[in-house]
Amino acid sequence: MPTAAKTAAAKPTPPTSAIAKDAHWAATQERLRNRTRATATLTICDNLEARKALDVARYALRRIEGEAADRPDDQAVKDAVAAAKADVDTAQAAFDETSIVLTFRALPRLEFEALKKAHPATEEQAEDGHDLNVETLGPELIAAASVDGMPVEAAREYLDTWSEAEAAELFNVAWGVQQTTRMDLGKG
């Protein structure tokens, strides 16, 4: 893993005269250097009542907003929309209070590549067409991408003890943020 000092020292700097000649490129380059890596969150809510209350409140709001679109001058419908929005806010607050939010950030590309290389597929996995050993990569990737400071041991425990679907979701959010792109090629 490259250190921050090595990474900072390795960044090429164009000659000062070139930057002075092209102020637009200098500004663009500064913005590119200051980009943040992509992040993704995983929200865990074990409180079924809070989840259901939020779903019901959102449904009620959508329904009343549909009615409001058909009756734009009806004050009673406008008041019902306002009340439904307040219900969603209340339900969302209760949901948020009982939820756990885990945040993951994309790793620098070279760090991600090194992590993948450190976990090659076993012979059996390779025969099945896999390039990586997700069993050993999973906890390492989750811990490395965790903004919350999740230790490798905790990630391993969650992957081993949570349901298959939940463990897969945990891995997928850490893996998926590595695949996130925030670019648009445009139409040229």
Coordinates of C-alpha atoms in Angstrom, one line a residue:
M1 CA 0.0 0.0 0.0
P2 CA 1.5 3.4 -1.0
T3 CA 1.9 5.8 1.8
A4 CA 0.3 9.2 1.6
A5 CA 3.8 10.9 1.4
K6 CA 4.8 8.6 -1.5
T7 CA 1.4 9.2 -3.3
A8 CA 1.7 13.0 -2.9
A9 CA 5.3 13.0 -4.0
A10 CA 4.5 10.8 -7.1
K11 CA 1.9 13.2 -8.5
P12 CA 3.4 14.9 -11.6
T13 CA 3.4 18.7 -11.6
P14 CA 3.4 20.5 -14.9
P15 CA 5.9 23.3 -15.3
T16 CA 4.9 26.6 -13.7
S17 CA 5.1 28.4 -17.1
A18 CA 2.7 25.9 -18.6
I19 CA 0.2 26.5 -15.8
A20 CA 0.5 30.2 -16.1
K21 CA -0.2 30.0 -19.8
D22 CA -3.3 27.8 -19.3
A23 CA -5.3 29.1 -16.3
H24 CA -8.3 27.0 -17.3
W25 CA -6.3 23.8 -17.1
A26 CA -4.9 24.8 -13.8
A27 CA -8.4 25.4 -12.4
T28 CA -9.6 22.1 -13.9
Q29 CA -6.6 20.3 -12.5
E30 CA -7.2 21.7 -9.0
R31 CA -10.8 20.5 -9.1
L32 CA -9.7 17.0 -10.3
R33 CA -7.1 16.8 -7.5
N34 CA -9.8 17.7 -4.9
R35 CA -12.4 15.1 -5.9
T36 CA -13.6 12.9 -3.2
R37 CA -13.9 9.1 -3.7
A38 CA -17.4 7.7 -4.1
T39 CA -19.3 6.6 -1.0
A40 CA -22.2 4.3 -0.4
T41 CA -24.2 3.5 2.7
L42 CA -25.9 0.4 4.1
T43 CA -28.8 1.1 6.4
I44 CA -29.8 -1.7 8.8
C45 CA -33.1 -1.4 10.6
D46 CA -34.2 -4.3 12.7
N47 CA -37.3 -2.5 14.0
L48 CA -40.1 -3.9 11.8
E49 CA -42.7 -1.5 13.2
A50 CA -40.6 1.5 12.3
R51 CA -40.0 0.1 8.7
K52 CA -43.7 -0.6 8.2
A53 CA -44.7 2.8 9.6
L54 CA -42.3 4.6 7.1
D55 CA -43.6 2.5 4.2
V56 CA -47.2 3.2 5.1
A57 CA -46.5 7.0 5.5
R58 CA -44.7 7.1 2.2
Y59 CA -47.6 5.3 0.4
A60 CA -50.2 7.6 2.0
L61 CA -48.2 10.6 0.8
R62 CA -47.9 9.3 -2.8
R63 CA -51.6 8.6 -2.8
I64 CA -52.6 12.1 -1.5
E65 CA -50.1 13.8 -3.8
G66 CA -51.8 12.0 -6.7
E67 CA -55.2 13.3 -5.6
A68 CA -53.7 16.8 -5.1
A69 CA -52.5 16.8 -8.7
D70 CA -56.1 16.3 -9.9
R71 CA -57.5 19.0 -7.5
P72 CA -54.8 21.7 -7.4
D73 CA -57.2 24.4 -5.9
D74 CA -58.7 22.2 -3.1
Q75 CA -57.4 23.6 0.2
A76 CA -58.4 20.4 2.1
V77 CA -56.3 18.3 -0.2
K78 CA -53.4 20.7 0.2
D79 CA -53.7 20.4 4.0
A80 CA -53.8 16.6 3.7
V81 CA -50.6 16.7 1.7
A82 CA -48.9 18.8 4.4
A83 CA -50.2 16.4 7.1
A84 CA -48.9 13.4 5.1
K85 CA -45.5 15.0 4.6
A86 CA -45.4 15.6 8.4
D87 CA -46.3 11.9 8.9
V88 CA -43.4 10.9 6.6
D89 CA -41.0 13.1 8.5
T90 CA -42.1 11.6 11.8
A91 CA -41.9 8.1 10.5
Q92 CA -38.5 8.8 8.9
A93 CA -37.1 10.2 12.2
A94 CA -38.3 7.1 14.1
F95 CA -36.8 4.8 11.4
D96 CA -33.5 6.8 11.5
E97 CA -33.4 6.6 15.3
T98 CA -33.5 2.8 15.3
S99 CA -31.3 2.2 12.3
I100 CA -27.6 1.6 12.0
V101 CA -25.9 3.3 9.0
L102 CA -22.6 1.9 7.7
T103 CA -20.7 4.0 5.2
F104 CA -18.2 2.7 2.7
R105 CA -15.8 4.7 0.5
A106 CA -14.1 3.6 -2.7
L107 CA -10.4 2.8 -2.3
P108 CA -7.7 4.3 -4.4
R109 CA -7.5 2.1 -7.5
L110 CA -4.0 0.8 -6.8
E111 CA -4.9 -0.1 -3.3
F112 CA -8.0 -1.9 -4.5
E113 CA -6.0 -3.8 -7.1
A114 CA -3.4 -4.8 -4.5
L115 CA -6.1 -6.1 -2.3
K116 CA -7.6 -8.2 -5.1
K117 CA -4.2 -9.6 -5.9
A118 CA -3.7 -10.6 -2.3
H119 CA -6.8 -12.8 -2.5
P120 CA -6.5 -15.0 -5.6
A121 CA -9.1 -17.7 -6.2
T122 CA -8.3 -21.2 -4.9
E123 CA -7.9 -24.0 -7.4
E124 CA -11.5 -25.1 -6.9
Q125 CA -12.7 -21.5 -7.3
A126 CA -10.6 -21.0 -10.4
E127 CA -12.1 -24.1 -11.9
D128 CA -15.5 -22.6 -11.3
G129 CA -14.5 -19.5 -13.2
H130 CA -13.7 -17.2 -10.3
D131 CA -10.7 -14.8 -10.3
L132 CA -10.9 -13.9 -6.6
N133 CA -11.3 -15.6 -3.3
V134 CA -14.3 -13.7 -1.9
E135 CA -14.2 -15.6 1.4
T136 CA -10.8 -14.1 2.2
L137 CA -11.2 -10.8 0.3
G138 CA -14.7 -10.0 1.8
P139 CA -13.7 -9.0 5.3
E140 CA -10.5 -7.2 4.2
L141 CA -12.4 -5.2 1.6
I142 CA -15.2 -4.3 4.0
A143 CA -12.8 -3.2 6.6
A144 CA -10.6 -1.2 4.2
A145 CA -13.6 0.5 2.6
S146 CA -15.4 1.2 5.9
V147 CA -15.5 4.9 6.8
D148 CA -16.7 3.9 10.3
G149 CA -13.5 2.0 11.1
M150 CA -14.9 -1.5 11.0
P151 CA -12.2 -4.0 12.0
V152 CA -11.5 -7.0 9.8
E153 CA -12.5 -9.3 12.6
A154 CA -15.9 -7.7 12.9
A155 CA -16.5 -7.9 9.2
R156 CA -15.6 -11.6 9.2
E157 CA -18.0 -12.2 12.1
Y158 CA -20.8 -10.4 10.3
L159 CA -20.2 -12.3 7.1
D160 CA -20.1 -15.6 9.0
T161 CA -23.1 -15.0 11.3
W162 CA -25.6 -12.9 9.4
S163 CA -28.1 -14.4 7.0
E164 CA -26.8 -15.2 3.5
A165 CA -28.8 -12.3 2.0
E166 CA -27.6 -9.8 4.6
A167 CA -23.9 -10.9 4.4
A168 CA -24.1 -10.6 0.7
E169 CA -25.5 -7.1 1.0
L170 CA -22.7 -6.1 3.3
F171 CA -20.1 -7.4 0.8
N172 CA -21.9 -6.0 -2.2
V173 CA -22.0 -2.4 -0.8
A174 CA -18.3 -2.5 -0.1
W175 CA -17.6 -4.1 -3.6
G176 CA -20.2 -1.9 -5.4
V177 CA -18.7 1.4 -4.2
Q178 CA -15.4 0.3 -5.9
Q179 CA -17.3 0.1 -9.2
T180 CA -19.2 3.4 -8.9
T181 CA -18.6 5.9 -11.6
R182 CA -19.5 9.6 -11.5
M183 CA -18.6 10.4 -15.1
D184 CA -20.6 11.1 -18.2
L185 CA -18.9 10.7 -21.6
G186 CA -21.3 13.3 -23.0
K187 CA -22.4 13.6 -26.6
G188 CA -19.3 15.3 -28.0

